[in-house]
Coordinates of C-alpha atoms in Angstrom, one line a residue:
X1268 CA -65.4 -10.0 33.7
X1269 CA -68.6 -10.1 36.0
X1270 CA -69.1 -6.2 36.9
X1271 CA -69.8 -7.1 40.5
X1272 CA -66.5 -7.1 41.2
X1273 CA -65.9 -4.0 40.3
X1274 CA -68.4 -3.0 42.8
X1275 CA -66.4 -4.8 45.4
X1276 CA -63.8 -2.5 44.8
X1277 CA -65.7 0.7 44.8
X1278 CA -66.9 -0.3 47.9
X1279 CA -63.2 -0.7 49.3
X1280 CA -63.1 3.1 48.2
X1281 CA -66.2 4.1 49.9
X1282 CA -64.2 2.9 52.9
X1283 CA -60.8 4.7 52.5
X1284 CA -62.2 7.9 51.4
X1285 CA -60.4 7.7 48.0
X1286 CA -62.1 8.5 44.3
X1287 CA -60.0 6.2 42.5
X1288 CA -57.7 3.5 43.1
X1289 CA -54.7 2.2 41.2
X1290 CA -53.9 -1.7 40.8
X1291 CA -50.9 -2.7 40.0
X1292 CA -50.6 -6.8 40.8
X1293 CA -51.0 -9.1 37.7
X1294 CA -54.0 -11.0 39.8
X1295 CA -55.8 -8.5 40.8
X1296 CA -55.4 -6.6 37.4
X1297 CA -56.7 -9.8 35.6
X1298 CA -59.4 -10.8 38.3
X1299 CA -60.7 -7.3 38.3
X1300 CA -60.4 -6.7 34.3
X1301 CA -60.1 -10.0 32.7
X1302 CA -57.3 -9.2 30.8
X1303 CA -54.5 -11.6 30.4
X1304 CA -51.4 -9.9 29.3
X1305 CA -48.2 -10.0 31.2
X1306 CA -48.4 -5.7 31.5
X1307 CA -51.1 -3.4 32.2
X1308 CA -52.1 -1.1 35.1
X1309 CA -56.1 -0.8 36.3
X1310 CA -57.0 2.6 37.4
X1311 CA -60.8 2.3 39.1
X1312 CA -62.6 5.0 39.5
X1313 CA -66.3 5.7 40.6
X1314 CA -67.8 6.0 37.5
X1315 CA -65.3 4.9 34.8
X1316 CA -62.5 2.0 34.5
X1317 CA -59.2 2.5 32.8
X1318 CA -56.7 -0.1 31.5
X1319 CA -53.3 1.6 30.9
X1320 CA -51.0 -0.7 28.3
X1321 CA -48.4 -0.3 26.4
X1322 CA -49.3 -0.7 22.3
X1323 CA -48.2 -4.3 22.1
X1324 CA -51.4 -5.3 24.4
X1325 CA -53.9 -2.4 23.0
X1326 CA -56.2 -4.7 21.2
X1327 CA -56.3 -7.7 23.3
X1328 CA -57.1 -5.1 26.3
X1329 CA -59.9 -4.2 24.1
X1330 CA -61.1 -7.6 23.7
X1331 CA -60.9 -8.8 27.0
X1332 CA -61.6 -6.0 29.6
X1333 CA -65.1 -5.1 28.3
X1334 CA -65.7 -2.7 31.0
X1335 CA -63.1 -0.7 30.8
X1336 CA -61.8 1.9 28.6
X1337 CA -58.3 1.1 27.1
X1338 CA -55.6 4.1 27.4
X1339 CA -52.3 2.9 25.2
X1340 CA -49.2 4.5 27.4
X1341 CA -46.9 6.4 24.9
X1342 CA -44.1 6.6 27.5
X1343 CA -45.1 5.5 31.2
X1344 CA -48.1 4.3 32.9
X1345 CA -47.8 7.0 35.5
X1346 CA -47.7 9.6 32.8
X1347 CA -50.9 8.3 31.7
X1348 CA -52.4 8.1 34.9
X1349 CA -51.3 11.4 35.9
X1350 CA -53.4 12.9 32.3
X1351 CA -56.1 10.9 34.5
X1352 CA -55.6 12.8 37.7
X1353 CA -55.6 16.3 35.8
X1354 CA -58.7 14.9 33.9
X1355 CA -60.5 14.4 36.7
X1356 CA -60.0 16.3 39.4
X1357 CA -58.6 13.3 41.6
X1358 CA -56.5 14.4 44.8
X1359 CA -56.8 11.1 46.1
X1360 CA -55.6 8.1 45.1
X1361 CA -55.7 4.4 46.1
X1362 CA -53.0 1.8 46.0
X1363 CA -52.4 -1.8 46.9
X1364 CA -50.0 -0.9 49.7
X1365 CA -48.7 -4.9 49.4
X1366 CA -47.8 -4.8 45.5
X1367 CA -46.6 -1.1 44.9
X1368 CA -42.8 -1.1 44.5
X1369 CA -40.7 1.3 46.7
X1370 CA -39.2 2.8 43.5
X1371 CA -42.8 3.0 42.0
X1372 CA -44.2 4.6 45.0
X1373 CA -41.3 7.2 44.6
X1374 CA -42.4 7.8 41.2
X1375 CA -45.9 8.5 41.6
X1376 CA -45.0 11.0 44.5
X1377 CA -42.6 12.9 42.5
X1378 CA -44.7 12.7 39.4
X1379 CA -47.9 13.4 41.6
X1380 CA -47.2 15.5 44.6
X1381 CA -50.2 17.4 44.6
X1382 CA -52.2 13.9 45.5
X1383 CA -52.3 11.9 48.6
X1384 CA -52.3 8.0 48.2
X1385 CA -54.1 6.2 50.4
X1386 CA -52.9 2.3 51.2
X1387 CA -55.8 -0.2 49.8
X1388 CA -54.7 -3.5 52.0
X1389 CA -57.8 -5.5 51.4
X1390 CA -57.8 -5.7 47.2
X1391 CA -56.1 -9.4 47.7
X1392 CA -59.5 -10.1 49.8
X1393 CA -61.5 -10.0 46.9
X1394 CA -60.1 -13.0 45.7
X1395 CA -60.4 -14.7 49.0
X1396 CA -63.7 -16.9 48.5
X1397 CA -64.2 -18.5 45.2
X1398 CA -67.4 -19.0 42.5
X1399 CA -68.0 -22.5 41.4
X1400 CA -66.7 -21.5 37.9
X1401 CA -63.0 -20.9 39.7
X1402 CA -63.4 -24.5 41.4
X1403 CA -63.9 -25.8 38.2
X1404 CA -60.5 -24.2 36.8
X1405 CA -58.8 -25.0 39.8
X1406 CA -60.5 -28.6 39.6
X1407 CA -59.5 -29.1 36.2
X1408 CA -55.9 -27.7 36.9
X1409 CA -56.3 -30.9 40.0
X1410 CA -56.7 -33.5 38.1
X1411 CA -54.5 -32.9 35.6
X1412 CA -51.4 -33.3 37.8
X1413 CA -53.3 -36.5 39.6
X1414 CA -52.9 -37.8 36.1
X1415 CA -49.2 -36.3 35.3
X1416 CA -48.4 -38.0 38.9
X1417 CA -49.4 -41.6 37.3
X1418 CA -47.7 -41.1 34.3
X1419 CA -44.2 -40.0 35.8
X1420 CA -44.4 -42.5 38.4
X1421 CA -42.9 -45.6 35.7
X1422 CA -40.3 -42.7 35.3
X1423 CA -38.9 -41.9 38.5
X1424 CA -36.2 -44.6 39.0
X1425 CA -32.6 -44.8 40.2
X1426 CA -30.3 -43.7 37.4
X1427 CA -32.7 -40.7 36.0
X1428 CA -31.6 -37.3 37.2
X1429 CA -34.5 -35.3 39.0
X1430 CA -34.2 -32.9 35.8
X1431 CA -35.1 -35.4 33.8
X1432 CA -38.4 -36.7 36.1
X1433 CA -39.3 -33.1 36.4
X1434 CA -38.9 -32.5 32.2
X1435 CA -41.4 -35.4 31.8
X1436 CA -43.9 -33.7 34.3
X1437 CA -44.3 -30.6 32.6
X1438 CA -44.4 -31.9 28.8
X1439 CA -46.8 -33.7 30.2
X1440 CA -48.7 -30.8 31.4
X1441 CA -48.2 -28.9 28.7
X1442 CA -49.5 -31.6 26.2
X1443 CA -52.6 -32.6 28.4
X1444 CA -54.4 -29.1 28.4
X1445 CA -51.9 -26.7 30.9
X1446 CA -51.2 -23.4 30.2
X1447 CA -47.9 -23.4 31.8
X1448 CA -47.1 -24.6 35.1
X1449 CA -47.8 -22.9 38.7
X1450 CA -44.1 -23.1 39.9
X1451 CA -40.5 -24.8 38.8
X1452 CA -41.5 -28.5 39.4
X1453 CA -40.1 -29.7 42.9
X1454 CA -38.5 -33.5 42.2
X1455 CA -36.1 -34.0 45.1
X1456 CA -34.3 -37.1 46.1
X1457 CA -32.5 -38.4 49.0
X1458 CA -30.9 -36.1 51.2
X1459 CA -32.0 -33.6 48.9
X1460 CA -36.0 -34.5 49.8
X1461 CA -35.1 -32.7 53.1
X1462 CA -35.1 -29.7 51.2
X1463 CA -38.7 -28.3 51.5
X1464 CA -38.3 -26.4 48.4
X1465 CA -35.7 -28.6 46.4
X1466 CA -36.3 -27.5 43.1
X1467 CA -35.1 -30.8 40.1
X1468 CA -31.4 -30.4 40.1
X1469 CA -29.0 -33.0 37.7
X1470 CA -28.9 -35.2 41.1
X1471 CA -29.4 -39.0 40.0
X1472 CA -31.7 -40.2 42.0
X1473 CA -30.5 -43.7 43.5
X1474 CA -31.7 -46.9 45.5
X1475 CA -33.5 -46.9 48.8
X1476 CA -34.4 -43.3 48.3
X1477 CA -37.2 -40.9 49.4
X1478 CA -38.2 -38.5 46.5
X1479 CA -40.5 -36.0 46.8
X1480 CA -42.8 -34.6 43.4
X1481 CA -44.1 -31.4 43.7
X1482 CA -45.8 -30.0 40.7
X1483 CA -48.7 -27.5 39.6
X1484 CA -50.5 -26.6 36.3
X1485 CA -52.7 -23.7 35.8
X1486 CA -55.8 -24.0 33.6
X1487 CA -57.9 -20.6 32.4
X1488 CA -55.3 -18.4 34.8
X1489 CA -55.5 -20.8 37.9
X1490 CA -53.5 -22.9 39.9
X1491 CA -53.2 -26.4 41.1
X1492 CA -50.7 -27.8 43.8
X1493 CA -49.4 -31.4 44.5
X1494 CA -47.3 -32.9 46.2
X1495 CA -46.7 -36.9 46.5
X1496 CA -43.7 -38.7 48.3
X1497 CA -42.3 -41.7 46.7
X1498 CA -39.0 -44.1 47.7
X1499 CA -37.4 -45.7 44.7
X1500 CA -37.4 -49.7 45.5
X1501 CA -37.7 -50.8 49.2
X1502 CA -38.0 -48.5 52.1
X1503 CA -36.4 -48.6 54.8
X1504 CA -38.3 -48.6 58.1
X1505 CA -37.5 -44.9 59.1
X1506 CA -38.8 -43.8 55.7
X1507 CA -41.8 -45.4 56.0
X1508 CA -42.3 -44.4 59.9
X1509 CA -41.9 -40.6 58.8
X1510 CA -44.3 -40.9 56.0
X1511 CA -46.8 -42.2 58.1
X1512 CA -46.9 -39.7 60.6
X1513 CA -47.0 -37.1 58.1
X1514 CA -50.1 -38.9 56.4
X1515 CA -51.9 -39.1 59.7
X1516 CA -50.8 -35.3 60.2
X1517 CA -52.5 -34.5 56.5
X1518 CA -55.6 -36.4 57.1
X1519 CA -55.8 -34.6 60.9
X1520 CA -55.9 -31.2 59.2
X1521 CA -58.1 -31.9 56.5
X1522 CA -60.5 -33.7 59.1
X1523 CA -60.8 -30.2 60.6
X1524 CA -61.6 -27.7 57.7
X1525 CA -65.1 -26.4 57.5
X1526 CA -66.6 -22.4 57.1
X1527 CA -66.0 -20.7 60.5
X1528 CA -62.4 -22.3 61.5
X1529 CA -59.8 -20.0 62.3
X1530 CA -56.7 -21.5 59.8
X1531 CA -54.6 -21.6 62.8
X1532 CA -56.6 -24.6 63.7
X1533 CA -55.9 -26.2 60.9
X1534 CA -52.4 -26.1 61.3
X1535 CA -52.3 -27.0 65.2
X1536 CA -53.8 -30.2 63.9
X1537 CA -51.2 -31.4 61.9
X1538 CA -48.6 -30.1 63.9
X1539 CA -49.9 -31.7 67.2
X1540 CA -49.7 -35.1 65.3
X1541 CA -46.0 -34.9 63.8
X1542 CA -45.0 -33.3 67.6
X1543 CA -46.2 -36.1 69.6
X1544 CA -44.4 -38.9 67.5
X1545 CA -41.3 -36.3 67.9
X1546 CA -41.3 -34.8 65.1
X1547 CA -41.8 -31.3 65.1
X1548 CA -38.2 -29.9 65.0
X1549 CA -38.6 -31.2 61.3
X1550 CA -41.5 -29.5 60.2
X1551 CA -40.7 -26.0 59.7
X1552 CA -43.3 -24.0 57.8
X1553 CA -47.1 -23.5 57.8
X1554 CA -49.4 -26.3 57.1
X1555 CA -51.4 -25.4 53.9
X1556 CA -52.2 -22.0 52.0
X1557 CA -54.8 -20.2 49.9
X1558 CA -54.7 -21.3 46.2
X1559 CA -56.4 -19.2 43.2
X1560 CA -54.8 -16.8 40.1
X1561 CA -51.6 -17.0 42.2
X1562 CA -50.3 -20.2 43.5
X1563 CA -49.5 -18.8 47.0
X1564 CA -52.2 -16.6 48.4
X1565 CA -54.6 -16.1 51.3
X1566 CA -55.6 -17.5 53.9
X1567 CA -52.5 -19.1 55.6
X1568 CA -52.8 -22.3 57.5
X1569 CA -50.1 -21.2 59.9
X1570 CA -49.8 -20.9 63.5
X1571 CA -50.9 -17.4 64.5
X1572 CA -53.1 -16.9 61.4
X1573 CA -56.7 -16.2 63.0
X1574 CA -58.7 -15.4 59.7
X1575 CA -61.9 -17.5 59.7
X1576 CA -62.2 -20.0 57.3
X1577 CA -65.1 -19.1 54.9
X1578 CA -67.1 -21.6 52.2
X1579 CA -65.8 -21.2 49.0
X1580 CA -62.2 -20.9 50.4
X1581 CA -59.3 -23.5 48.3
X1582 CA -56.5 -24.4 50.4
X1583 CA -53.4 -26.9 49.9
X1584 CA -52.9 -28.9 53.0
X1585 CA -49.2 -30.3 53.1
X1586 CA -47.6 -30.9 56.2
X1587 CA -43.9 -32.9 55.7
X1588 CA -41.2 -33.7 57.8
X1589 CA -38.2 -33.0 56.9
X1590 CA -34.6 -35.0 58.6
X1591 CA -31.0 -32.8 57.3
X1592 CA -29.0 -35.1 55.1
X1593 CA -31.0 -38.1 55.4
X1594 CA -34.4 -37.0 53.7
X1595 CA -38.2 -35.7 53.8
X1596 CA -42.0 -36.4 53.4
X1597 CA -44.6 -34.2 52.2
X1598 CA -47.8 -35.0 51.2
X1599 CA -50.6 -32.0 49.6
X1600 CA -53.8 -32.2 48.5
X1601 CA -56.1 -29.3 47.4
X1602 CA -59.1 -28.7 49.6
X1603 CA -62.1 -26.7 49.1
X1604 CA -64.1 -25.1 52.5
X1605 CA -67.5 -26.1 52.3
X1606 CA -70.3 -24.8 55.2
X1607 CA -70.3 -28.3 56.8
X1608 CA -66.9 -29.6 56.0
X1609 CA -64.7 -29.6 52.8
X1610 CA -63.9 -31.1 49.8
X1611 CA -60.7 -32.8 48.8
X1612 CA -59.9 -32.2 45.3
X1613 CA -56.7 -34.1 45.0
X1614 CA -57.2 -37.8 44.0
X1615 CA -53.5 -39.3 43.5
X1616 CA -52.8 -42.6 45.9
X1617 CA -51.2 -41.4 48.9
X1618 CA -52.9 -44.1 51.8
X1619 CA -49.4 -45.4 51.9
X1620 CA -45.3 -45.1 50.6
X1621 CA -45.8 -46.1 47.0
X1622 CA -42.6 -47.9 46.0
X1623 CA -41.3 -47.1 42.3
X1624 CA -38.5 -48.5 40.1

């Protein structure tokens, strides 16, 4: 992993007067490290870089984080990392003050009282703008589920359960180059589409029926995002009404992305579209947010988020509507901030209600 961003992180230290800091999250751990194991803890120090894990990771640790030194925990990370306080001298510690655990922070006080922790709340930042070699992943991770979306759409048709739509999504992944996926694969259908987050159920999906496909992959650690909204034979004309507001919402949004916008923009976009065609009792949560190692991270494209948009920056942009008991739209492509505009990474249909079955 590219030293520099170590350097980042010493810098964060310079800044809170601490001479080490401990990381605890798994993206920070691996975008810091480059180590891919499901356990470890990074403890960053001026001069030297430690990677406490237990013995089952030892040797991948070595092979992956070159620039650190690997300390295999015998009985608890914070044992280790207390043999590292005594070491060196440290009565200050940092910690990311948005990952630490309440009953971790507990037991680093009671193991090391003698130290005072200082809250690191900008490690996440790090990760904020992204290289053109994380594009790529996230690229590749893009159109992967553009091409899982036109396989699965011969499949989604009345009689199937959403289970069974979903299944055949993430083989499909899985067989075409994913690592895993990002998230359980959204595939809801008729009054269930109203749900924002209706994860498949054993629902069969019927006639005359909005469904909404929400699915991710992630390719060399990063994610992709998706969503399409399809309506199994005819729709009816509400169906397509609400689709199309939510399209002209989407486009609205994405027509307004570029380094130097607050996200809150963004999302008054979109939301002033869906209002003015009466709407936006329906459309309950933020328009887009930050994509990278975790499928849900900075910035926000919500109402009161004022962080300026920055080139380099990946966002979702999915505004939907959603109407209780009847059913919901959503439509998300993955954008990337560029100085004088952005880029739209998502390439699946969406210019009107596709009709399946």
């Amino acid at each position: 992993m590219a030293p520099e961003r170590l350097e980042r992180i010493r810098a964060l230290l310079d800044r809170a007067g601490a001479p080490a800091a401990v990381i605890t999250s798994p993206e920070n751990r691996r975008y810091l490290s480059g180590f891919t194991g499901s356990a470890g803890v990074l403890v960053v120090g001026y001069d030297r870089a430690y990677l406490l894990v237990d013995p089952r990771y030892t040797e991948q640790a070595r092979q992956e984080a070159r620039n650190f030194s690997v300390v295999e925990v015998q009985e608890s990370w914070v044992e280790s990392l207390a043999a590292l306080v005594t070491d060196h001298g440290w009565s200050v510690l940092g910690y990311e003050d948005e990952h630490l655990s309440c009953r971790q922070f507990k037991n680093l006080q009671d193991k090391l009282g003698s130290v005072r922790f200082v809250p690191l709340s900008d490690v996440d930042a790090l990760r904020l703008v992204k290289t053109e070699a994380e594009i790529a992943l996230i690229r590749q991770g893009v159109r992967l589920v553009d091409t899982a979306f036109d396989f699965v759409l011969g499949r989604v048709l009345p009689g199937r359960r959403e289970q069974d739509v979903a299944l055949d999504i993430e083989i499909f992944l899985r067989r075409n180059g994913a690592e895993r996926t990002a998230f359980p694969t959204i595939v809801a259908s008729g009054p269930r589409s109203a749900l924002p987050h209706g994860v498949a159920s054993d629902r069969i999906i019927g006639y005359n029926e909005l469904v909404i496909i929400d699915c991710g992959a992630v390719c060399g650690g990063y994610c992709s995002d998706f969503t399409r909204t399809v309506v199994t034979t005819e729709p009816l004309p509400w169906q397509e009404e609400i689709y199309n507001v939510v399209l002209e919402a989407q486009q609205a949004a994405i027509a307004t992305i570029r380094a130097g916008v607050e996200a809150h923009v963004v999302d008054a976009a979109a939301r002033q579209v869906i209002e003015t065609h009466g709407y936006g009792a329906y459309f309950g949560h933020g328009t887009g947010h930050g994509l990278g190692l975790a499928v849900h991270e900075a910035p926000r494209l919500g109402k009161k988020e004022t962080l300026e948009l920055r080139a380099g920056m990946v966002v979702t942009v999915e505004p939907g509507i959603y109407l209780p008991e009847r059913g919901g739209v959503r439509i998300e492509d993955v954008v990337v901030v560029r100085e004088d505009g952005c880029e739209v990474l998502t390439r699946a249909p969406k210019n009107r209600l596709l009709c399946v079955g």
